[in-house]
CSV table of C-alpha atoms in Angstrom, one decimal:
chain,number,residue,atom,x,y,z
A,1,UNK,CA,0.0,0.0,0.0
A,2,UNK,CA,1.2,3.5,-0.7
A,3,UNK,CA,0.8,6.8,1.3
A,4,UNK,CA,-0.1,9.8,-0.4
A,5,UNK,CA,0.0,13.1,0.3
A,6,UNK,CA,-1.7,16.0,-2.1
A,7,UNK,CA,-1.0,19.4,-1.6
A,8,UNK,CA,-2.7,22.3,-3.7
A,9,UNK,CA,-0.6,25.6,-2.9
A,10,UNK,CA,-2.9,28.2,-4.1
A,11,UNK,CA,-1.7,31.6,-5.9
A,12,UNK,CA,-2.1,33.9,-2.6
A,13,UNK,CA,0.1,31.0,-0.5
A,14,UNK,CA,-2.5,29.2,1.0
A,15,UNK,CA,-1.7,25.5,1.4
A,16,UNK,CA,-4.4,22.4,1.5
A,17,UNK,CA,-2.5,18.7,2.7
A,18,UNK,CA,-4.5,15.9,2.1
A,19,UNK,CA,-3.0,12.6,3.9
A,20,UNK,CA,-3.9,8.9,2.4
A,21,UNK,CA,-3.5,5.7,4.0
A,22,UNK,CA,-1.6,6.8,7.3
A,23,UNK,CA,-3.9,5.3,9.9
A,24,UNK,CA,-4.9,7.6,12.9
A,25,UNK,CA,-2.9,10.4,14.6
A,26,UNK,CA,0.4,8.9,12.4
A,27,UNK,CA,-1.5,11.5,9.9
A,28,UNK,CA,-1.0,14.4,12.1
A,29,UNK,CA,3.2,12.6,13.1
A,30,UNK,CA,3.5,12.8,9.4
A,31,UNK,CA,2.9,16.4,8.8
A,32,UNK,CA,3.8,17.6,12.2
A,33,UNK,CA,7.5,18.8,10.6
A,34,UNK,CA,5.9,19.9,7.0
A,35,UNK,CA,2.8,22.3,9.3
A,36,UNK,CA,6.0,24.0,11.6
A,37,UNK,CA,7.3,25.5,8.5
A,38,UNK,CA,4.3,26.5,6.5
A,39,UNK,CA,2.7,29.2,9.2
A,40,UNK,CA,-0.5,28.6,11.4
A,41,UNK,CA,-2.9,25.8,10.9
A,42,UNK,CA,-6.7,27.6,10.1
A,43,UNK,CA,-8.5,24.9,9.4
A,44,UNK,CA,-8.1,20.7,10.0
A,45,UNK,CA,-10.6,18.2,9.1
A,46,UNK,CA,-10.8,14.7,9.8
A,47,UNK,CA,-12.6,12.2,7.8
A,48,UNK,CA,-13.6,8.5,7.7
A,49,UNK,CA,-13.6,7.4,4.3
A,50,UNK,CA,-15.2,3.7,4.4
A,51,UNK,CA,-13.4,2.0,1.1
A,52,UNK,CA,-14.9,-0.5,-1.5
A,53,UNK,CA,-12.7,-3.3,-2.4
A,54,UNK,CA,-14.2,-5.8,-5.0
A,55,UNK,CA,-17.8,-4.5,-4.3
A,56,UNK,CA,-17.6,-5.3,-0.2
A,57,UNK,CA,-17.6,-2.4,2.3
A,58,UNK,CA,-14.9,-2.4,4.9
A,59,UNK,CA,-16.2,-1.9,8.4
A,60,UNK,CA,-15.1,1.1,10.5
A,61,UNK,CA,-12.4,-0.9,11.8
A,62,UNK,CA,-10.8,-1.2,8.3
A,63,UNK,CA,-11.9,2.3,6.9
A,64,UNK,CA,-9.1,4.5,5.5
A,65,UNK,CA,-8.5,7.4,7.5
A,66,UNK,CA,-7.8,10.6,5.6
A,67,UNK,CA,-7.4,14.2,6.8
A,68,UNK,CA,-7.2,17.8,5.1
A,69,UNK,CA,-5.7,20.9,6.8
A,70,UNK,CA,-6.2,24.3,5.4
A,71,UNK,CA,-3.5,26.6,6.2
A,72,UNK,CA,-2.6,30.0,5.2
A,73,UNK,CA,0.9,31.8,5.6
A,74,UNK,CA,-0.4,35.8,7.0
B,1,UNK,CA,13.1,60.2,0.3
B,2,UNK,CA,10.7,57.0,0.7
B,3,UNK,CA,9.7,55.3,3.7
B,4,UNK,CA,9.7,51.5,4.9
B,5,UNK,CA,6.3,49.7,5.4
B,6,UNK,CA,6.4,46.6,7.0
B,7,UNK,CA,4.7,43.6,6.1
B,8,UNK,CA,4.2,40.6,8.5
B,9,UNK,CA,4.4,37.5,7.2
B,10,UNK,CA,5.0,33.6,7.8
B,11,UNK,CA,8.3,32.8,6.7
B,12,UNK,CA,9.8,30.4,9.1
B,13,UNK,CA,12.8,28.5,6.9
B,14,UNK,CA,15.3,30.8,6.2
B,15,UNK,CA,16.4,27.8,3.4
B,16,UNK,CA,13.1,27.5,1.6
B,17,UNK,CA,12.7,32.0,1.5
B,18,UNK,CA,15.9,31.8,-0.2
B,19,UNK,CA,14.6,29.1,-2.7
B,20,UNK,CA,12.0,31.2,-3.1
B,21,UNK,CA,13.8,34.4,-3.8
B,22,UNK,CA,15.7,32.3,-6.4
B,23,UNK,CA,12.5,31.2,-8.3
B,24,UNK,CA,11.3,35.3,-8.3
B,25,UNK,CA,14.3,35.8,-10.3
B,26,UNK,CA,16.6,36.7,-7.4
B,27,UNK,CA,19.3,33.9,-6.3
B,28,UNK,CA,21.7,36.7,-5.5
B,29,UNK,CA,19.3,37.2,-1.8
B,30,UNK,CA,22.4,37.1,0.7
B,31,UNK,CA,21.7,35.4,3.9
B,32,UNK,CA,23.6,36.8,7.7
B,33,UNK,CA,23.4,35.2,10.3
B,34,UNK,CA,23.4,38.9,11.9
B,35,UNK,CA,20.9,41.2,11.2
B,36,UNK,CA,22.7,43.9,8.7
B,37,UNK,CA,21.4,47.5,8.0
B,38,UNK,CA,19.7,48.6,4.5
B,39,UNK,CA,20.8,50.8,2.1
B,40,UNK,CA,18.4,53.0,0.3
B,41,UNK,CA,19.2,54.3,-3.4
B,42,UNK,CA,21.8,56.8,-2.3
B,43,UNK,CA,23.4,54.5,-0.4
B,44,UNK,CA,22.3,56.1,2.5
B,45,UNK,CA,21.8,53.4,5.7
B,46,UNK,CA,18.9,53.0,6.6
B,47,UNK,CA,18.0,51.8,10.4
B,48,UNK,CA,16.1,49.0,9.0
B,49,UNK,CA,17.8,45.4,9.5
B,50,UNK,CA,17.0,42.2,7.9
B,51,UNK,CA,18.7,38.8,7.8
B,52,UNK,CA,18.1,38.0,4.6
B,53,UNK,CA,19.1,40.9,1.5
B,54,UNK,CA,17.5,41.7,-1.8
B,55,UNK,CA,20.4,44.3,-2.9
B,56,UNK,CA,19.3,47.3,-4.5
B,57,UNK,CA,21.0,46.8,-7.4
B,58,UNK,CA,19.2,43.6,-8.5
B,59,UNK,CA,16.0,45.9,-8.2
B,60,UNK,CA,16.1,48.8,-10.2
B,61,UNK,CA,18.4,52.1,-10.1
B,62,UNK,CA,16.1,54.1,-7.7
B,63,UNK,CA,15.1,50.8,-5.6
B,64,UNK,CA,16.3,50.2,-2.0
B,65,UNK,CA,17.2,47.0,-0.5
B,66,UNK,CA,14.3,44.7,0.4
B,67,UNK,CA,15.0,42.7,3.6
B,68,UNK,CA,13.9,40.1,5.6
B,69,UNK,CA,14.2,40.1,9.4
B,70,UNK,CA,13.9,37.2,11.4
B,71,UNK,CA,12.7,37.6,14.7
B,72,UNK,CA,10.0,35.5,16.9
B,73,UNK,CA,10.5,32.2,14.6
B,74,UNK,CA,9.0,34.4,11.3
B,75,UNK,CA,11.0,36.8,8.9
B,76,UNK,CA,9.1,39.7,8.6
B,77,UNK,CA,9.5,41.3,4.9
B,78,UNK,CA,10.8,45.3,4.9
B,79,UNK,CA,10.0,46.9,1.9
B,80,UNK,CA,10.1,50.8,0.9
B,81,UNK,CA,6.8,52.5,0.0
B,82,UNK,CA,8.6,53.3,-3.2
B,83,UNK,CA,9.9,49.7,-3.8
B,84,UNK,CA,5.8,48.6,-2.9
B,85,UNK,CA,5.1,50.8,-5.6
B,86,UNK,CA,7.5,49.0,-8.4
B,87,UNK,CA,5.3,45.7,-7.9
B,88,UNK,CA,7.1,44.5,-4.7
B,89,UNK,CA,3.9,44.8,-3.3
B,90,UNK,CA,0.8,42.0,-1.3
B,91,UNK,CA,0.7,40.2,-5.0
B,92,UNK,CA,4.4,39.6,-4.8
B,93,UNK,CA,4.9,38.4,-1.2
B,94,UNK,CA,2.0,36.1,-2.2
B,95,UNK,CA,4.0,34.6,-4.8
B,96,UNK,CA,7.0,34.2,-2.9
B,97,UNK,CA,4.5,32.3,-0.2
B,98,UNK,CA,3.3,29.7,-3.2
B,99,UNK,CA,7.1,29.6,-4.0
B,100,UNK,CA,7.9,29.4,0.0
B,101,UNK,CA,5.1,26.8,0.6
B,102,UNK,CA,6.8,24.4,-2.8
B,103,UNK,CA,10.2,23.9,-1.8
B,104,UNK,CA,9.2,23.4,2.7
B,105,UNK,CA,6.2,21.2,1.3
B,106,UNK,CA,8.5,19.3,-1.3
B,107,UNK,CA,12.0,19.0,1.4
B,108,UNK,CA,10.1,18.2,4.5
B,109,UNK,CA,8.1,15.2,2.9
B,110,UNK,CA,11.0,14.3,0.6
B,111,UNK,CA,13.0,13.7,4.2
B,112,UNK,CA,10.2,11.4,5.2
B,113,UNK,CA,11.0,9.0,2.1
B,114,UNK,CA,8.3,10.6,0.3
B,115,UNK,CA,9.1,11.4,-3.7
B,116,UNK,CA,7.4,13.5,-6.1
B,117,UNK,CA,5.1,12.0,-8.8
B,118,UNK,CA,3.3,14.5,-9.9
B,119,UNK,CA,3.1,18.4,-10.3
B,120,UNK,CA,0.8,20.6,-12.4
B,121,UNK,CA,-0.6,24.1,-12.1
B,122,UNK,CA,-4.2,25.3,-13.1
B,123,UNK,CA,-5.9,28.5,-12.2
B,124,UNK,CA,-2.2,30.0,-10.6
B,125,UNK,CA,-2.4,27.1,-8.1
B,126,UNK,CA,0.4,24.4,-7.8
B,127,UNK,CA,-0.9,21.2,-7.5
B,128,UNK,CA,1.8,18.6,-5.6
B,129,UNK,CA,1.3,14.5,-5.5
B,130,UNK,CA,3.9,12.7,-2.9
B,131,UNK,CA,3.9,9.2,-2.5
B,132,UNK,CA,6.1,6.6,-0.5
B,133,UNK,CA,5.4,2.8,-0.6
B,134,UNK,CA,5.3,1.5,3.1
């Protein structure tokens, strides 16, 4: 399984992460270093995307975790 | 005679400004470790002090130096009214954020064994994937 990590740096320097596959609060280990650098943190969201693999839901226990921060360098 | 507004911002990686400054068409930005005055256009000091130096000279003839002064874990950007006026201005810092916020985003993941597969731009925004197999 791979990790990804999007980021969309918009034109006035705001910055949106978006973590896949890191399970948990590894997600917030991950970009702890990357967030320290980039400014103050305006906006985090955590969501529980349950996954579809060969037409069978996973249960909660097996659902990806994925998160987005918002931040903005002022 | 022009005057010095300064502009707060959230630089924090005095590596990643410089990279920036470099992709704004200015990899001549001098780094101190002390804070060193300005010059204006005369070459007149200025009591201004930054860390990090755009010289005059890479500006314009009637430009002063645009500095960066790092205090309280941010560089603050000092820019002359005049300079402000040249197109140093909000637009421009914002740039140098984007271009700030591509090489800490890009360095900090690539030190967590993450590489870059794919970048693209639409609308003015870049647009980073990062992946690393576990």
């Amino acid at each position: 399984m791979n990790q990804q990590i999007d980021i969309t740096i918009g034109p006035d320097g705001t910055v949106i992460v978006h973590v896949q596959g890191v399970a948990g609060m590894a997600c917030a280990d991950l970009t702890g270093g990357l967030l320290a650098q980039l400014g103050a943190v305006i906006e985090q969201q955590f969501t529980m995307d349950a996954y579809h693999d060969g037409g069978r839901a996973f249960g909660d226990a097996e659902a990806r975790f994925s998160y987005e921060e918002r931040y903005r360098n002022d | 005679m022009s005057h010095y507004t300064t502009v707060r911002t959230r630089l924090v990686d005095g590596a990643a400004l410089l990279a920036a400054l470099a992709d704004l068409g200015f990899p001549m930005a001098e780094s101190y470790a002390e804070a060193q005055p300005l010059y204006g256009y005369m070459g007149d000091v200025r009591p201004e002090r930054a860390h990090i130096v755009i010289p005059r000279s890479a500006l314009g003839r009637s430009a002063n130096d645009i500095g960066f002064h790092f205090a309280d874990g941010g560089y603050t950007a000092i820019i002359s009214a005049f300079d402000a006026g040249q197109g140093y201005d909000a637009a421009w810092l914002n740039r140098l954020h984007q271009r700030y916020a591509y090489h800490t985003s890009v360095a900090a993941l690539a030190a967590q064994g993450f590489r870059l597969v794919e970048e693209t731009t639409e609308n003015g925004s870049i647009h980073l994937t990062m992946r690393r197999a576990l």
